Short mmCIF file of C-alpha atoms in Angstrom, two decimals:
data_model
loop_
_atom_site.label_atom_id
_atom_site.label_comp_id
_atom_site.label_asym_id
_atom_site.label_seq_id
_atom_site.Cartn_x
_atom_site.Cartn_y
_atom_site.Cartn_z
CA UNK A 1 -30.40 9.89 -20.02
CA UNK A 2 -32.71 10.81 -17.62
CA UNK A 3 -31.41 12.40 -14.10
CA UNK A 4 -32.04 9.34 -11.30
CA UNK A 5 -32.55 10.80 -7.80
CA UNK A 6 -30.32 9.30 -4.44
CA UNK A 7 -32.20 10.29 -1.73
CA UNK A 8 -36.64 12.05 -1.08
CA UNK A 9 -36.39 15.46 -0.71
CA UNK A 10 -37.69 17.21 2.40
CA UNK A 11 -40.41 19.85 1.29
CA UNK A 12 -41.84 22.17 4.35
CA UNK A 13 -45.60 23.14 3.39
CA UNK A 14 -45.39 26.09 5.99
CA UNK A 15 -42.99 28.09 3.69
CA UNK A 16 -46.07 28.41 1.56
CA UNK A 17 -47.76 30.99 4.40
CA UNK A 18 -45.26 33.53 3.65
CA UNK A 19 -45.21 35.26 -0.09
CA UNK A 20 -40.94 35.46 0.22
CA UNK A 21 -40.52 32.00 0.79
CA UNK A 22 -43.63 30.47 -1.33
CA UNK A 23 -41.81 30.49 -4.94
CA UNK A 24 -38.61 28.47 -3.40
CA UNK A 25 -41.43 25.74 -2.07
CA UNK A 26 -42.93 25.56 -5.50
CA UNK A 27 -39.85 25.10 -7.06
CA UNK A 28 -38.94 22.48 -4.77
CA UNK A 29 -42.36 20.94 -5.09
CA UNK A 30 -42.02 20.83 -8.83
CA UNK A 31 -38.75 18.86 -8.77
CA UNK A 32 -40.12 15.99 -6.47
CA UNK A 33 -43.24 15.99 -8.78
CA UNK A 34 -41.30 15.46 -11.84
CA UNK A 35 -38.23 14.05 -11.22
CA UNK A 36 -38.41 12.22 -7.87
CA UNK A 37 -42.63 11.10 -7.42
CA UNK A 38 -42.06 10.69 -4.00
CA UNK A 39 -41.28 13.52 -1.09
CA UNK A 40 -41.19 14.05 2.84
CA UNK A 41 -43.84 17.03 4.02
CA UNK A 42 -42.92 19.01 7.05
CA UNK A 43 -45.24 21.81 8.45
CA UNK A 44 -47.91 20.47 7.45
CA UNK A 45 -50.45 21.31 10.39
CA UNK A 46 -51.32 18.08 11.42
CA UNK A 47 -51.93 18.30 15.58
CA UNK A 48 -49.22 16.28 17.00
CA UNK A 49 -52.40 15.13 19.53
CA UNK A 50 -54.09 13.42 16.49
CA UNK A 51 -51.16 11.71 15.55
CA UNK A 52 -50.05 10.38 18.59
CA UNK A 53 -53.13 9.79 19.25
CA UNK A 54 -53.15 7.17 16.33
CA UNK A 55 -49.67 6.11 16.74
CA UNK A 56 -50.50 4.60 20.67
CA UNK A 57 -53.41 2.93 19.25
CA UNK A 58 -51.49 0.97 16.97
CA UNK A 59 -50.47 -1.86 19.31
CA UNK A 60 -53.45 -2.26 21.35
CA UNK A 61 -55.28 -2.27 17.80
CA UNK A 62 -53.36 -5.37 17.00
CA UNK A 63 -52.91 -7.16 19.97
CA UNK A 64 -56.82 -7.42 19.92
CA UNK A 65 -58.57 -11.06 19.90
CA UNK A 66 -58.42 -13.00 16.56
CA UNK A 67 -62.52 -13.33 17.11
CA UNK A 68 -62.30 -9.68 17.90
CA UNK A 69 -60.67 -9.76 14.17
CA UNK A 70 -62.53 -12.05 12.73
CA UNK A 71 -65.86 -9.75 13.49
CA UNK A 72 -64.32 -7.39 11.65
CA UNK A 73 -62.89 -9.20 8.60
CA UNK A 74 -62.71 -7.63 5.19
CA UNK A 75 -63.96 -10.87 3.92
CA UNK A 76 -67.72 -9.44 5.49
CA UNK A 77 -67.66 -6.08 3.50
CA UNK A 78 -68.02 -5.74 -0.36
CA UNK A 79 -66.29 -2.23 0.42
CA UNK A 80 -62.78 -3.97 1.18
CA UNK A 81 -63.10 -2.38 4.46
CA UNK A 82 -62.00 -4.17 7.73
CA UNK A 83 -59.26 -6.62 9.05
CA UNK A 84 -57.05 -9.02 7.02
CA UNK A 85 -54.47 -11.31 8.20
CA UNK A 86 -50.39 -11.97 7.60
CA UNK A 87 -50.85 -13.83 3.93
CA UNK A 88 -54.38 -12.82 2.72
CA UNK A 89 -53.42 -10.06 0.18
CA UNK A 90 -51.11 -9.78 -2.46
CA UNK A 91 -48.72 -7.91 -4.84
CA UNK A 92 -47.37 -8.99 -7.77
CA UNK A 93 -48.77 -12.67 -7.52
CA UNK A 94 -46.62 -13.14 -4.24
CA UNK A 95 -48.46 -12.74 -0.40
CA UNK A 96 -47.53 -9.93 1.41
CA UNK A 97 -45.86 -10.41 4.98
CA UNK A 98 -48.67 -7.81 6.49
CA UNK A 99 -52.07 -7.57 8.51
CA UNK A 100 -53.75 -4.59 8.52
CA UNK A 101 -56.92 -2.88 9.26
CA UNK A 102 -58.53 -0.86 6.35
CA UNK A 103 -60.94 2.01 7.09
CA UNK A 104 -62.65 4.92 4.86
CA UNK A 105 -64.47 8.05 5.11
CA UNK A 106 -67.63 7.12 6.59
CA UNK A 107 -70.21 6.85 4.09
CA UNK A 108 -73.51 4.67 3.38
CA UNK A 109 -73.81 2.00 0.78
CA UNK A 110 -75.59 3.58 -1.92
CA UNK A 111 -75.03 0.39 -4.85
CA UNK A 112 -78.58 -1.15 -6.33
CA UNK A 113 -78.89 -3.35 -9.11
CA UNK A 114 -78.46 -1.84 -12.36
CA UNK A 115 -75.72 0.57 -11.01
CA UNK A 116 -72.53 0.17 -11.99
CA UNK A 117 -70.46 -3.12 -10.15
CA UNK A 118 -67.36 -0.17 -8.73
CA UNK A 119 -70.20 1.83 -6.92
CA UNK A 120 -70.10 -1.27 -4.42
CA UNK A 121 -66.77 -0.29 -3.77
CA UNK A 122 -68.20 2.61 -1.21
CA UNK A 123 -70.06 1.94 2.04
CA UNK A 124 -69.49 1.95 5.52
CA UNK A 125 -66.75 1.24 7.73
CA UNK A 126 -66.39 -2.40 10.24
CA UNK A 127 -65.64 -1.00 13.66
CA UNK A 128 -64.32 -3.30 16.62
CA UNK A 129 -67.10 -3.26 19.09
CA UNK A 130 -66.17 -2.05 22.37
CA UNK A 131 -63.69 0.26 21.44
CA UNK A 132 -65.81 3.07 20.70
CA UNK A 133 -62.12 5.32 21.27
CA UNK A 134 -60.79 3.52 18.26
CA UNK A 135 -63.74 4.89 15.79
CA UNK A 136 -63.15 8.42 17.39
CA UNK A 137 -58.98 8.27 17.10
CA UNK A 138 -59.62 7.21 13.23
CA UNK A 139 -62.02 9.96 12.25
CA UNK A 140 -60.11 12.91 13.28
CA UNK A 141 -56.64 11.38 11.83
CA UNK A 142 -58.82 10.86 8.52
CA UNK A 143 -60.66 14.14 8.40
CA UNK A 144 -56.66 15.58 9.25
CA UNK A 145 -55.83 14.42 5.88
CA UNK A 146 -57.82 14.97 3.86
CA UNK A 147 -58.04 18.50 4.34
CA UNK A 148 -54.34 18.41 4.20
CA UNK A 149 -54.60 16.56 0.86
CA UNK A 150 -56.76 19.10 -0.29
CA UNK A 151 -54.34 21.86 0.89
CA UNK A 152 -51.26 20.10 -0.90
CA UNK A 153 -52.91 19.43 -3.96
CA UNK A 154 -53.61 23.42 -4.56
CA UNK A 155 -49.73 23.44 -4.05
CA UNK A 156 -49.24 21.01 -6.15
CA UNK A 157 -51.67 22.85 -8.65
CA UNK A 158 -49.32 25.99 -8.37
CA UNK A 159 -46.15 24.19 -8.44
CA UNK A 160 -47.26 22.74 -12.20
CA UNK A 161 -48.35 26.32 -13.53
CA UNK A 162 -52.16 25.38 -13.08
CA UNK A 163 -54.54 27.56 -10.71
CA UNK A 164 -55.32 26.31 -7.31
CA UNK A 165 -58.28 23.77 -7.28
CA UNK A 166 -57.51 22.74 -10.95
CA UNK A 167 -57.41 18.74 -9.32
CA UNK A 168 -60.03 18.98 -6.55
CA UNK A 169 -63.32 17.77 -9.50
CA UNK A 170 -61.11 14.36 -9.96
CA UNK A 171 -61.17 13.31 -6.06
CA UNK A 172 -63.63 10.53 -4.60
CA UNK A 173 -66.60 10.88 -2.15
CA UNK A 174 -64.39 8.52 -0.22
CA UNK A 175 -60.98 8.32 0.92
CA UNK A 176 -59.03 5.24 2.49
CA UNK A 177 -56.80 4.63 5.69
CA UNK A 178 -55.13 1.41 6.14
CA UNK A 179 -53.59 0.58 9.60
CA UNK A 180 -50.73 -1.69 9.22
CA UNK A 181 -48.35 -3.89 10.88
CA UNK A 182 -45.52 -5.92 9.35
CA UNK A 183 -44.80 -8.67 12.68
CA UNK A 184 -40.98 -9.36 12.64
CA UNK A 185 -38.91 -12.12 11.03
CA UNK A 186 -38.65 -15.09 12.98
CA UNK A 187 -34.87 -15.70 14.21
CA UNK A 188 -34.88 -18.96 12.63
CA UNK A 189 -37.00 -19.06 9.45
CA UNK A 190 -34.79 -17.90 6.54
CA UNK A 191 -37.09 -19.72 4.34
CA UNK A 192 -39.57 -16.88 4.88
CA UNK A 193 -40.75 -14.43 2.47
CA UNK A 194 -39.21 -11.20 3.24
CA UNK A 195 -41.88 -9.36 1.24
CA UNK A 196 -43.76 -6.90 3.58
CA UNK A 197 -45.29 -5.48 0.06
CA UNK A 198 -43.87 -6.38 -2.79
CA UNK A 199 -43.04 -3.99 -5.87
CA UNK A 200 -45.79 -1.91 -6.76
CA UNK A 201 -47.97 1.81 -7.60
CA UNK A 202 -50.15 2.85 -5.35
CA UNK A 203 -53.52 1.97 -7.46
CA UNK A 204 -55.16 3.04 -4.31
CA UNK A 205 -55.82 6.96 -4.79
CA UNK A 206 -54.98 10.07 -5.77
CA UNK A 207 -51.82 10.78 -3.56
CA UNK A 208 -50.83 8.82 -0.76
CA UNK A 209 -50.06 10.34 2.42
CA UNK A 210 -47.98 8.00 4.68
CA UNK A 211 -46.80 8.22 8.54
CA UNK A 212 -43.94 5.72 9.04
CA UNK A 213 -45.28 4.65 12.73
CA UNK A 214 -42.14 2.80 14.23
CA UNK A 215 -38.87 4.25 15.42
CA UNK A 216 -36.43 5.90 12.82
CA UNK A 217 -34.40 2.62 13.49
CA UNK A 218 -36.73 0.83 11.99
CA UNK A 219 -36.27 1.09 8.42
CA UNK A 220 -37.47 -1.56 5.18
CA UNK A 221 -39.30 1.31 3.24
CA UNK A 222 -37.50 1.78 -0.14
CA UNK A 223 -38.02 3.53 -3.52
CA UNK A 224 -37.10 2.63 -6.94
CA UNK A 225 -35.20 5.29 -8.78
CA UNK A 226 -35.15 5.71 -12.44
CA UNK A 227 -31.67 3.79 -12.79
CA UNK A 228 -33.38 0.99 -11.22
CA UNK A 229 -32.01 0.63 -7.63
CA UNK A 230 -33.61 0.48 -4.83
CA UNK A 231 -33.87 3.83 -2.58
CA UNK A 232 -34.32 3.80 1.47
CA UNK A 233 -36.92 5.83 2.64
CA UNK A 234 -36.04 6.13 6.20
CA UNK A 235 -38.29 7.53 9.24
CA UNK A 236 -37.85 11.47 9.42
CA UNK A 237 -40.14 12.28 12.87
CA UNK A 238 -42.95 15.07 12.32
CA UNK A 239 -43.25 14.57 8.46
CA UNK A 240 -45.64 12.51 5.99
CA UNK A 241 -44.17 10.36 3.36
CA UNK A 242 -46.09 11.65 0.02
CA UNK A 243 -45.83 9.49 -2.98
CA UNK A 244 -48.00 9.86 -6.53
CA UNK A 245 -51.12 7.70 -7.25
CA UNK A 246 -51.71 5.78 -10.88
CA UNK A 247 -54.74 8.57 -11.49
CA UNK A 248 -52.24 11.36 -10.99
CA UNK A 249 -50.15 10.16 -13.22
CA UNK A 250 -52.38 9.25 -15.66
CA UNK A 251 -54.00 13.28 -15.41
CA UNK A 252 -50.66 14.65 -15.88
CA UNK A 253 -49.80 12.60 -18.96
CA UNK A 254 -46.83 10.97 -17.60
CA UNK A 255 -44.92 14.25 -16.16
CA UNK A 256 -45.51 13.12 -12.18
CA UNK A 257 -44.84 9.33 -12.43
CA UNK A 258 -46.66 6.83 -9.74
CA UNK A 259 -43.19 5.84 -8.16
CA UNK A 260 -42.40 2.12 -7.74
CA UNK A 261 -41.97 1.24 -4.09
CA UNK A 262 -41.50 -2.05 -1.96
CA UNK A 263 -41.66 -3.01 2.21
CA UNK A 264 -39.09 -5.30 3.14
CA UNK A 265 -39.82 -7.31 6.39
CA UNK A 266 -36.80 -7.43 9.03
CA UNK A 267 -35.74 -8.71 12.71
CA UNK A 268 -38.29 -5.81 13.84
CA UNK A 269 -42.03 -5.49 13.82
CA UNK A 270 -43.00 -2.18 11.87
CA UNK A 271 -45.88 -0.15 11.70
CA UNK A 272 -47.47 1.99 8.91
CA UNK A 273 -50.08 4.41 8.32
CA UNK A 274 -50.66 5.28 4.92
CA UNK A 275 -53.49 7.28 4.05
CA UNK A 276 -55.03 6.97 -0.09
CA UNK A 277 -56.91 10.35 -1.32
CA UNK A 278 -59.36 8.43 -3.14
CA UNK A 279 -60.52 9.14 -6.96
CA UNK A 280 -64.01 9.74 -8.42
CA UNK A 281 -64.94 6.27 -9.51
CA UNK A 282 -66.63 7.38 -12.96
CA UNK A 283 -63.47 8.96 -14.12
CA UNK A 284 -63.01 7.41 -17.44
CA UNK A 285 -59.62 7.32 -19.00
CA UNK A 286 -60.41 9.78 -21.59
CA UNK A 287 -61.18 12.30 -19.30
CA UNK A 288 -58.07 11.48 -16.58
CA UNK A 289 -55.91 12.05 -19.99
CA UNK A 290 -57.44 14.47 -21.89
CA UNK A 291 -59.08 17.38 -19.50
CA UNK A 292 -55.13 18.63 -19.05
CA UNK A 293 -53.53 17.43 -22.05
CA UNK A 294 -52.98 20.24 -23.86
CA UNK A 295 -50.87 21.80 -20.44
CA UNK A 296 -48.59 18.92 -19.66
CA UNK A 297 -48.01 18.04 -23.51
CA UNK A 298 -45.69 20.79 -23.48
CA UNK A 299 -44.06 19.48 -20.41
CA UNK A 300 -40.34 17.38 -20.25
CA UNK A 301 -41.30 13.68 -19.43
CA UNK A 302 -39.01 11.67 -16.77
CA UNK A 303 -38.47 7.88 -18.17
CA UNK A 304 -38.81 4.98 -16.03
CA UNK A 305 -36.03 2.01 -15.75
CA UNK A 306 -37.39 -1.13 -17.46
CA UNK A 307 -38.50 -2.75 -13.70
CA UNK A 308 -40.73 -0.15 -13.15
CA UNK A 309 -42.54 -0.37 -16.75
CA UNK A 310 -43.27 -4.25 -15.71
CA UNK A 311 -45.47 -2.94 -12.01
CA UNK A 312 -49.01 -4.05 -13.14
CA UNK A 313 -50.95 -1.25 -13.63
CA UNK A 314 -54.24 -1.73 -15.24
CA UNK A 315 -55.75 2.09 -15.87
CA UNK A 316 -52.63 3.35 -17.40
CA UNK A 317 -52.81 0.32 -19.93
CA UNK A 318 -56.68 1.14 -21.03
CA UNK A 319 -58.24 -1.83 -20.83
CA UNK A 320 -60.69 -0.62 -17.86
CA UNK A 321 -62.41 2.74 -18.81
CA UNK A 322 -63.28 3.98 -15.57
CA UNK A 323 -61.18 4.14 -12.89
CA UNK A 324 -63.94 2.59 -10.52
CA UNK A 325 -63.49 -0.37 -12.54
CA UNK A 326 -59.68 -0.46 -12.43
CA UNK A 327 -60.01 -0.04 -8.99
CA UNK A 328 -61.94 -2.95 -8.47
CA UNK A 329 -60.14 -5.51 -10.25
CA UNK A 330 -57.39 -4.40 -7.68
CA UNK A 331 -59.34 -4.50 -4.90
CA UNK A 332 -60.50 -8.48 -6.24
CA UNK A 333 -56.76 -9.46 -7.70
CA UNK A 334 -55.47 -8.85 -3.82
CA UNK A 335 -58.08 -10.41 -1.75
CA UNK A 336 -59.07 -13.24 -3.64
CA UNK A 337 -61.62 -14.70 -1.09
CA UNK A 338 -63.37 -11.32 -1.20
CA UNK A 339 -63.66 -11.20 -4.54
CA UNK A 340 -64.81 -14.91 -5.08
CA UNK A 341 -67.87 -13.94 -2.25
CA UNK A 342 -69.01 -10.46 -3.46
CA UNK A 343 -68.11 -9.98 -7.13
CA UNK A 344 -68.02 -13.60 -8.77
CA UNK A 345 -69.49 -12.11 -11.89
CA UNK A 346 -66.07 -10.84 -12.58
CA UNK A 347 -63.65 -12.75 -10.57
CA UNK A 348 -62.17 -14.73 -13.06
CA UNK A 349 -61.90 -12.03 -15.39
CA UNK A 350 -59.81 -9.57 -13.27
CA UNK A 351 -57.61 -12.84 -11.71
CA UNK A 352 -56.69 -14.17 -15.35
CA UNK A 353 -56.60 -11.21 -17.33
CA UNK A 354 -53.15 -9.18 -17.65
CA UNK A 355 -53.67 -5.59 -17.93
#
């Protein structure tokens, strides 16, 4: 029976700056890759003045003008970039209790007919006009971490036996930031969906780097262990949450599982930060699982409890071969609206299909 973990482990990325204390971080890292997919990252050099910085925008970000939202919507952008509203996306069939704003790195639309549909997928950012402080706050958070994804995957790298920039040739141009906000639970509606996010995989990216934004009292973040119970994640101050991406687990054959997780909305508006290290978009699924097959064939593999098996997960079935593709149909089967305006070509077959 496989070991089923209680609690995320703490691992503190400045221990990897001195040689006596780097092989008990790798260690470390290895068990939360293998046995837990989902860990807490301490000194990780992330200025407190960019975080912060983000954190305090959060509110005003929110509290804009619903026309002030509306210019903005991701409905305008075949790049899923921009605002969408409490109800307009969804997980596992079921509308998410959630608005959010969803920026990338900022690149130009580069898509012409004949290319292939995914390369849509990348383009530029919607910016709020007026709030020029906004566009300045997001850049530095997002150039932050993605160096510091690019730091912790040659730890990662090491921690699994492989040479440092072994996983760097499988990341995207373009990486993702979502800014989100989970309003509270009205007093009197029990009748209310308490799904913030329901049970899913990131299908997002690479790894996902998350800042819990709210108070530590302010919990409803929780993991699914391999027993199949639910695991709180609560707020630790100064750390990321850092969870496994479908494509990672797909590269490493199945030894670092893409851990199930759920938000649960409560009495208290949250906030949440979490940050996708995008893939290349022509990674085919041949590649993802055969360029290190040979290294992690020979490695133990953790099994999943049966809910976690049902999370849909469309590259690590096969039917897409790239993972631009796979991407997409997730990017259409959550905003539906989206997908009916830009990619109607496809739209019914990414809605009614089932893997």
């Amino acid at each position: 029976m496989a070991t089923s973990f209680s609690e995320i482990p703490i691992i503190d990325l400045s221990q990897a700056d001195d040689e006596s204390s780097k092989s008990s971080l790798l260690d470390s890292l290895r068990y939360a890759l293998t046995k837990v997919g989902f860990l807490y990252v301490s000194g990780h050099g992330v200025p407190t003045k960019v975080v912060d910085g983000l954190v305090k925008a959060l509110p005003t970000l929110f509290e804009l003008d619903d026309e002030v939202k509306k210019s903005v919507a991701l409905e305008n952008s075949p790049h899923f970039l921009g605002y969408s509203g409490v109800g307009s996306e969804n997980t596992g069939g079921k509308a998410d209790r959630r608005e959010q704003f969803e920026f990338g790195t900022e690149l130009t639309a580069t898509w012409h007919p004949g290319a292939p549909l995914y390369e849509r997928l990348r383009g530029p950012n919607q910016w709020p006009k007026g709030h020029e402080e906004l566009r300045s706050t997001v850049e530095a958070y997002i150039g932050e971490l993605t160096r510091l994804g690019e730091r912790f995957l040659d730890l990662v790298a090491q921690a699994l036996s492989l040479q440092p920039g072994t996983f760097q040739p499988f990341l995207s141009d373009q990486h993702r930031l979502k800014l989100v906000h989970y309003p509270a639970l009205p007093a009197d509606g029990p009748a209310v969906s308490q799904q913030g996010v329901g049970p899913h995989k990131d299908s997002s990216g690479w790894w996902t780097f998350l800042l819990q934004a709210s108070p530590p009292e302010v919990k409803r973040l929780q993991v699914l262990n391999k027993a199949g119970d639910w695991v709180d994640v609560p707020v630790v101050p100064g750390t990321f949450v850092v969870n496994i991406g479908q494509a990672f687990e797909v590269v490493t054959n199945g030894v670092c599982k893409a851990t199930t997780h759920q938000v649960l909305s409560g009495p208290r508006e949250r906030y949440s930060v979490p940050f996708f290290q995008g893939v290349r978009r022509n990674l085919t699924k041949a590649e993802a699982v055969g360029t290190l097959k040979a290294h992690f064939g020979a490695l133990d593999i953790s099994r999943e409890s049966e809910e976690g098996h049902a999370i849909d997960s469309a590259f690590l079935k096969g039917k897409y071969n790239t993972w631009g593709e796979s991407q997409l149909r997730t990017k259409v089967r959550s905003h539906r609206e989206n997908g009916k305006k830009f990619y109607p070509e496809v739209f019914d077959q990414y809605v009614n299909d089932d893997a």
